[in-house]
Every structure is written in structure tokens, then in C-alpha cells.
Amino acid sequence: YRQRNEVKISARKVFVTAGAAFLLLLVLCYAALHIVVRSDWLRVRLQSELGQRTGQELQIGGLRLDPWLTFVVSAISVSRDGRALFQANEVACALGPIDILQGRIRSLSLHKPVVRVPLREFFKTSGGASPQISFGALNIEDGEFVLETEGGQAVALRSLFLSAKDVSLGGTAGLQLRAYLPQLGGTASLSLSGRATAMQAKIVIAQAEGKSKSRILERAGEKPVFDARFQVSMKETGKYEFNGSGNIDGLRWGGNEAFTGKFTSLLELDAKLQNALFSLDLETPGFPSGRLPVSLAVGAVKAQVNAHYSAAAKTLAVKQIKAISALGTLEGQAAVSLAETPARITGDVRLRDVAIDSLKPLMPDPLRRSTYNGKIAADFKLTGPYNDPAASGLAWSDGAKVTGEKLSLSSLSFKAPFQWSSAGLKIKAAELRGKELSFGKKGEMQIKADRVSVTSDAGKAGPGPMEIAAGFDIADGRFANPEGTRIGEHLNAKGRLIVSQRDGETFVKGEARTESLEMLWGSFFGDFKEQKPAIEVDGRYRAAAGELTLDKLRISLASAGSVEIKGRIQHLPDDPTFNLEVRSDDLRHAGFYDFFIKDTFKIGYPILGQIGATGRSSFTLSAQGALGSFTVDGNLRLAESVIQEKAGSWRVGPIGLDLPLKLRFPEAAKESSNETAPVGKLTIQQIQTQSTKIPAISAPIVLWNNSLRFPDPIQVPLFGGAGSIEDLAWRDIIGAPRDMGLSLRLDGLRLSDLTETLGWYRFNGTLSGSIPGVRWVGESLKSDGTITLDAFGGKIAVRGMEIEQPLSPGRSIKMTAKLDGLNLEQASETFQFGHISGVLAGAIDGLVLSQGQAAAFDADLHTVEKSVVGQLISVEALNNLTVISSGNDGGSVLGGIASFFDSFRYSKLGFKAALKNDILLLRGVEGSEGKEYLVVGSWLPPTVNIVSYTQEISFSELLRRLERIQKTGGAQSAQP
């Protein structure tokens, strides 16, 4: 047992000793090989041996051995006949024992190699068998390939980088190379074969979706997406010909969009590379528009290129370039001068049949929503450095049509001269003309014009925004409200607009002047031709926030003055809200009144045509809210304002007003507010008529939350007495502008002054009374209470007074009146009807006055006996009553008795009358035996009875009888 263990220990020692000796031997051999490789002897021997075998001159700067078995040659150069063929800073060649047996190099890396190949040598054959050399990996870093012609000219390809696997050289296969293309996320295979005067090249590119781009090569699962073959040959004439064709099937680069198509190409070179002819035909069923700066629907493309290169002239002439696609057709020629640094290009390019609708991606968003039928053409020249050319030319279109939800144009033509370069874009004096413009859809404000024209200049500096300066002309325009009712026509306007962009904002500045415009809006009609409306605007729009800032919006009329608006409008265009300041420093009353009020309403209200207004006003207002609901607050001032009748019969003013205000649209706030309403002041220095002057009136006034009211009674000295207007207020002047209420008190007004001023029958006495609860609602002015007047020693009570359309010439007045205790002696003297004494009472029911004349009533007026008042009637009064009742002179009734007495006693006097449809039924105060008595005589003489013989007459006939009385002097100053 001990002997067996000793034997095992001894064997283990032998193996360990042998292994250590072998390892030591390898280290010694590697050390010896390292020393030998770095020795000058081996470097010189390699230079000599390789030079003799290849017939080349070989220079090696140094040799070294890196782990593991990687031979590194530094500063190597190969030349022949004094001409360098190959140079490299460093060449690293990795070999293994197995690689040596297989005739294979595991990897070969070249750092900054320079390869120079004479063109003739490229096609020259050695006559012997080509060596079989393969590389497991081939890497080239910052290489250069130079192809030299027989004339000494050279074509160089610099900054070459290559990382390839499984590279084979020599034999019948020629060159086979496989490389990873990181830009394409795939691999490329290159094979080159053939000898002597003809060679064949094949390039295949494969891609696989989802493969990691960090991997150098990936064979499995890749799909060929590019397959091209080239025939390279040298003709007997010494020319070289490169003839190629290929297919592209789903090639992707820079994105997921794939490119598919096919091509053919031809390149012809002379022996000295002095001249070259090139042609290319390309077809693709769908151009990858995602590669363009703006996505356009290019569609299928057919392209042709024919070019000629001359080394002697140092020019590249593109004889023809043509591309046909769904966008249109491009044709042109160009020449590139290579003698200059950088090379310069000149060329002519023509674009035809470019569909406007296909260019919508280039348009602003609002214009993309329309459809365009028509085409654009352009001619332009290219000049300048090849890498920064400038283009100048003309683009135009004729007879295009625009159709959209809001915008339509039946005929659109334009011409746009332009200059473009990397420094920017300039468009000078571009012209745009259109016919039958329509903007706005059904249910919205619509604007139309027969003709529009625009002349504009535009510019864009480098990558900066576009700036446009345009003049516009609108001819025979019109617009309608959302219901389709035309509210404006015969619009002719001109103006100018400047639009620019900066920091995400669009700046707009411009002005417009209207030469003619007629507007009909509700009751308003205006011909603006003499007013010359003008608009000035200066603002900016931030599309990202939907915000419009108005630094200035000024609207001016020649006679009325101007209004200026500033502020912001937000949440455009869907749900706009605004915060604006509106002001005017010089609003002229005469121009405003004449144009907006008098000229519009004088036909319906003739009195307005007899009134004039002077003075000036100013206001500063703030408006906040949305179109459907907003608030206006600020201050209104009137100065030296005068309202007067043009013939001078009356005059009110000067009027002064200082009024803080707050208005809410469309109606006042429903909930009461605790805020204290500020109080303004209204002053009227004088009210003057031809016979009366009313001194200054001053009253506080409040306009707050749509309520216009006078908090204190307005005291007016009037006709020797006083008038008091109380509780004068409009509840909501915006939501209900005709809902007005007041009450009126009159105390001691001299009737002589009042009647003279009003042109009535002049009579003496005083007038006192009250008009409680007057309200103006809708088209009617109503009094809820009783109007009591003290007149002729008695009282007149008016109830249910209502005035329909009080400002209209066709106004209608309705009322019921009750008379009590009126002294007939005072009344008859006043109206010069003759002398009548007594006391009158009665009622007039359903009185309707239309256009100043009675249209209907039921009247019962009669005398009442008073012990202290006698009842006498003069002959003159009896005669006038006879004319009214019968149409005959009173002398035929009274006979000779009239010559004996001046007056007669009566017991009753009066009448009952009903008027309807111009038919008056006149009855007496008493009826007997088929007779109606207007005057019933007393028991005591002298006495007389007056009978109404004409009981039913037309009211117009009654008026004629009253006129007859006037002419005969019975009532010379009476006015029926």
C-alpha cells in the first residue's frame, strides 16, 4: 500500500514537472519570438524578401508582437519605380496556429492606410493564378483610396472606415466583403469578380426590423432590400464603362418609411478620366415623403438625369434632369464650375402642373381646411456655390378655385416673383386676384365680394420667420347676419397690412379705408360714402395660447370722431373671452346724431329731423367677459352739449354730464349686489323757448348694473310755478330699454305762459296736479294712477292714459276723463265761444286721439246746478251751438227774439256723443217727443231751447262746422 502511494506521488511529480517545463518552453519560445520580431535583422530580411517576390519597394519602420500572436507593422510603405502605392501608419495582423494551416488571417487592421492604384492596373491581369487570401475580420480606420489616370489626374476617396467579416480575395471569386452599415441598421455585401477587360460587381444590402444596431453583423432573419449589379469594362478605344441596374425593395433609412423602386445607370470615362458621361433612370411607386422637410404626397416618381463631366474645363454639365410625380413635373439643366472654390452652380428649372391641393401641408392651418382646384407653375434660375445656391424666378397660377366650409373663391390667379437663398426669401410685388369671394358658413356672419386683389412683398431672413407687407382692394363687397339677412353692400375698401412672426407670436399692423358702404342693421340705415370709415390696427397673436393682444384698434368716421380699443382676447377661436379698454377723447355729437339717429329715424319720427345736436363727449370704458355675457364699466363725460329745434323755437343746453357707469350684457345681474353705486351729475344750464326760459337744472344720476335712475326728485322751475319729476328710472336699459317709470307733480303753473308756449288756446289761471305711476313699457306709455288737474275752477281727472308709439307721428293716445265743477264762464271766455255761465261736469270714456285728432270716444257732458252760480248763455254762444248741431246759422232758429236779448236763461246744457269710424252720434242733454235738446230753457224768461237736428254726422263734418265758426269770428283763435 505504501509502495502504491509512493508510485502515485512520483507520477504526479513527473506530470507537474513536465507541464512546468512545457509552459517554460512556451514562454521562452514566445520571448524568443518577441525578440526576433523586434530585431532589425527580421525587419530588413522581410523588406528584402517581400520586395524581391513582389517586385515592389518595401519600407518597414518597426515590428512588434502583441498578445496573442498579433504582428504589428508600423510606418509601412510600398512603392514601385519611385511612385508610392501603399502607405499606413500601422498594420496589425493576428494569426493562430490553425489559421496558418488554413491559409487564413484571423484579423487585419489598417490605421490611416493610403492606397494608390493606376486605372490601367485596375483592369490588368497578372497572367497567373490569383492567391487565395481570406480574412476573418478586416478593419480600416481613416483610410484613403486614390485612383490615378494615365494623365496623372487622380480621383480620391478620403476618410474611409470599414468593419467587415469573412473577406475573401483572389481566385475566381475575386473580392468578397461584408460590412455593417450603422446608418441603415443593416449589413452590406460586396463581391467583385472578373479579370482583364471586364469585371462584375454586386452589392446587396439587407435589413431586419427589430435588430439591435449595436451588433456589428447579423446574418439570420435579414431581408435583402437593395440588390444592384454593375458591369465594369474597358473598351478597345480606351474608355471605361460602368453599366449598372438594380432593385430597391423596402429600404429604410432615418425612420420607418420604406423606399421601393428600380434603377438603371451608365457611366462612361475616357482613359485619362478627363471626360465622363453619366445617366440615371429611376422609378419608384411611392416616394418616401417623410424624408422631405414637409410631408407631401409625392406618390410615384419617374426621374431621369443625364450629365457630362469635363476635367479640362473643370465643369459638370447636367444636360437634363426630369422628374414626374403626383406633385407635378420638374425639368431643368444646370452646370457646375469646379474651377472655383467652392464649386459654383448655374441652372434653369421649370415646374409645371403642381396641384395646389397637394401643397396644403405648406399652408397655415386655417387654409388647410379648404379644397383647391388648380395648378401652379414656376420658372427659376439657380446661381451660387453648389452647397449654398440662390434661386430667383416667378411662380404663377391662373383660374384656380377654392372651396371650403367657410372660404370659397371661384377664380384665383397670382404671380409671385421671388428670390431665395440660405440668407432668406424675398417676394417682391406679388399679385393675387380673385372673384366671387365668400367667407363664413351658414348660421354665421357671411362676407362676400365680387372682386379682391392683393399686392404684397414678403421676406424671410435665414431661419427666421416670414414677414409680409400687403396692400388689398375689395370691390363690391357685402355681408349678411347669421340669419342670412343682408346688412351691408356696395363695400369698396382699400388698405395695407404688415404681418410678421417672432418668438411664437404673429404681429399684425395695418390700416383700411372704406370708399363706399351701405348698411342696414335693424332700424339703422347708413350710407358711409361721405363718412370715409377708417380702421387702424396694431396687435399680435400667440397661436399656442389662442391669445390676441390689441395694442391699438382705432375706428374713425369723418364727422363723428374716433374710438380706440386696447386689450386682450383669449381662447380664440372657439370660446373667446376678452378684457378690453375702449375710449374716445373727441366724439362729436353733431356728426353722430345726424348720421346714426336723425338720418335713420327721421322718416318714422319727423320730429327728429327738426332737431340738431352739438357738443362733444369722451369716455373711458373697460369691457370684460365673453361674447354671450360681458360687463362694461367706466366713465362718460359730456361737455357743452346743446339740443335745439333747427328753426330756433326751443333750445336745451349747454348740457354737462359726468357719469360713472357699469353695464352688463345681455341683461342686468339677477342677484342684487351690495356694492355702492357711484353717483354722477347731470346739469342743464338753460331750457329756452320763444316765450319762456327755464333756469339751470342740476340732478344726481346713477347708471349701475343696467339701472338708470335719478335718486332725487328733479325740481324744475316752470311757467311761474314748479314741476317735480320723481322716481324717474329705467330698470334695465340693456335688457328692457323701454321699461321706464316716473311720476310728475305740477304746482302753480301759469296757464297763460303754458298755453302760449304750446300754441294752445290762451287762457289764464294756474295748473296744478299730479301724474303718478307713469311707465313706458314696450311701445306704450301708460299711467297706472289718476292724473288730476286743477283747471277752470274745477278738476279734471284722467285715468287709464296710454300713449302707443309716443315718438311716432302715428302715435295714439287713449284715456278716460272725468270733469267736475268746471266754471263754464272761464272756459267760454278762454275759448271765445261766447258767454256761458254755469258749472260743467261729466265724463269722456274711451277717448282715442290718433295723429292729433279724436278717433273714438263716448262723452256725456252736462251742467249741474249750483245755488251760487247762475246759468246764462249769450246769443253768440247759442248761434255757435246751432251751427254745430244743425249746420245752419243760429238766426234761423232764434228769429227776431235775438234782437231783444243779449243772453238767455237755461236749466240744462250739454250733450251726449259717441264717435266711431268717423261717424259721430250727437244727442242732446235731454230728449222729448223725438227731439234732442242741447240747451233746455228755464221756467223764467227770457229762455230758449236748442235742438240737435243732425244727430248722426261724420266727424270731419263736425270739424268743418268748427272751422266755419272760426271764419265768422265766433272763435277766431280756436284750433279744432
PDB file of C-alpha atoms in Angstrom, residues 399-400 402 408-414 431-438 449-454 473-475:
ATOM      1  CA  GLY A 399     -58.068  80.198 -62.780  1.00  0.00           C
ATOM      2  CA  ALA A 400     -57.756  78.199 -59.571  1.00  0.00           C
ATOM      3  CA  VAL A 402     -61.038  77.384 -53.644  1.00  0.00           C
ATOM      4  CA  SER A 408     -64.675  79.910 -51.304  1.00  0.00           C
ATOM      5  CA  LEU A 409     -63.207  81.689 -54.326  1.00  0.00           C
ATOM      6  CA  SER A 410     -64.381  80.952 -57.843  1.00  0.00           C
ATOM      7  CA  SER A 411     -61.354  82.289 -59.722  1.00  0.00           C
ATOM      8  CA  LEU A 412     -57.904  82.742 -58.193  1.00  0.00           C
ATOM      9  CA  SER A 413     -54.864  83.978 -60.117  1.00  0.00           C
ATOM     10  CA  PHE A 414     -51.499  85.070 -58.800  1.00  0.00           C
ATOM     11  CA  GLU A 431     -50.110  89.962 -57.228  1.00  0.00           C
ATOM     12  CA  LEU A 432     -53.170  87.954 -56.226  1.00  0.00           C
ATOM     13  CA  ARG A 433     -56.613  88.411 -57.745  1.00  0.00           C
ATOM     14  CA  GLY A 434     -59.844  86.586 -57.063  1.00  0.00           C
ATOM     15  CA  LYS A 435     -63.509  86.713 -58.000  1.00  0.00           C
ATOM     16  CA  GLU A 436     -66.662  85.839 -56.071  1.00  0.00           C
ATOM     17  CA  LEU A 437     -65.075  85.624 -52.645  1.00  0.00           C
ATOM     18  CA  SER A 438     -67.237  84.159 -49.885  1.00  0.00           C
ATOM     19  CA  ALA A 449     -67.108  90.284 -52.572  1.00  0.00           C
ATOM     20  CA  ASP A 450     -67.253  90.284 -56.359  1.00  0.00           C
ATOM     21  CA  ARG A 451     -63.522  91.010 -56.680  1.00  0.00           C
ATOM     22  CA  VAL A 452     -60.495  91.093 -54.405  1.00  0.00           C
ATOM     23  CA  SER A 453     -56.897  91.898 -55.195  1.00  0.00           C
ATOM     24  CA  VAL A 454     -53.757  91.805 -53.091  1.00  0.00           C
ATOM     25  CA  ASP A 473     -58.503  96.131 -52.559  1.00  0.00           C
ATOM     26  CA  ILE A 474     -62.066  94.848 -52.065  1.00  0.00           C
ATOM     27  CA  ALA A 475     -64.640  95.692 -54.746  1.00  0.00           C
TER      28      ALA A 475
END
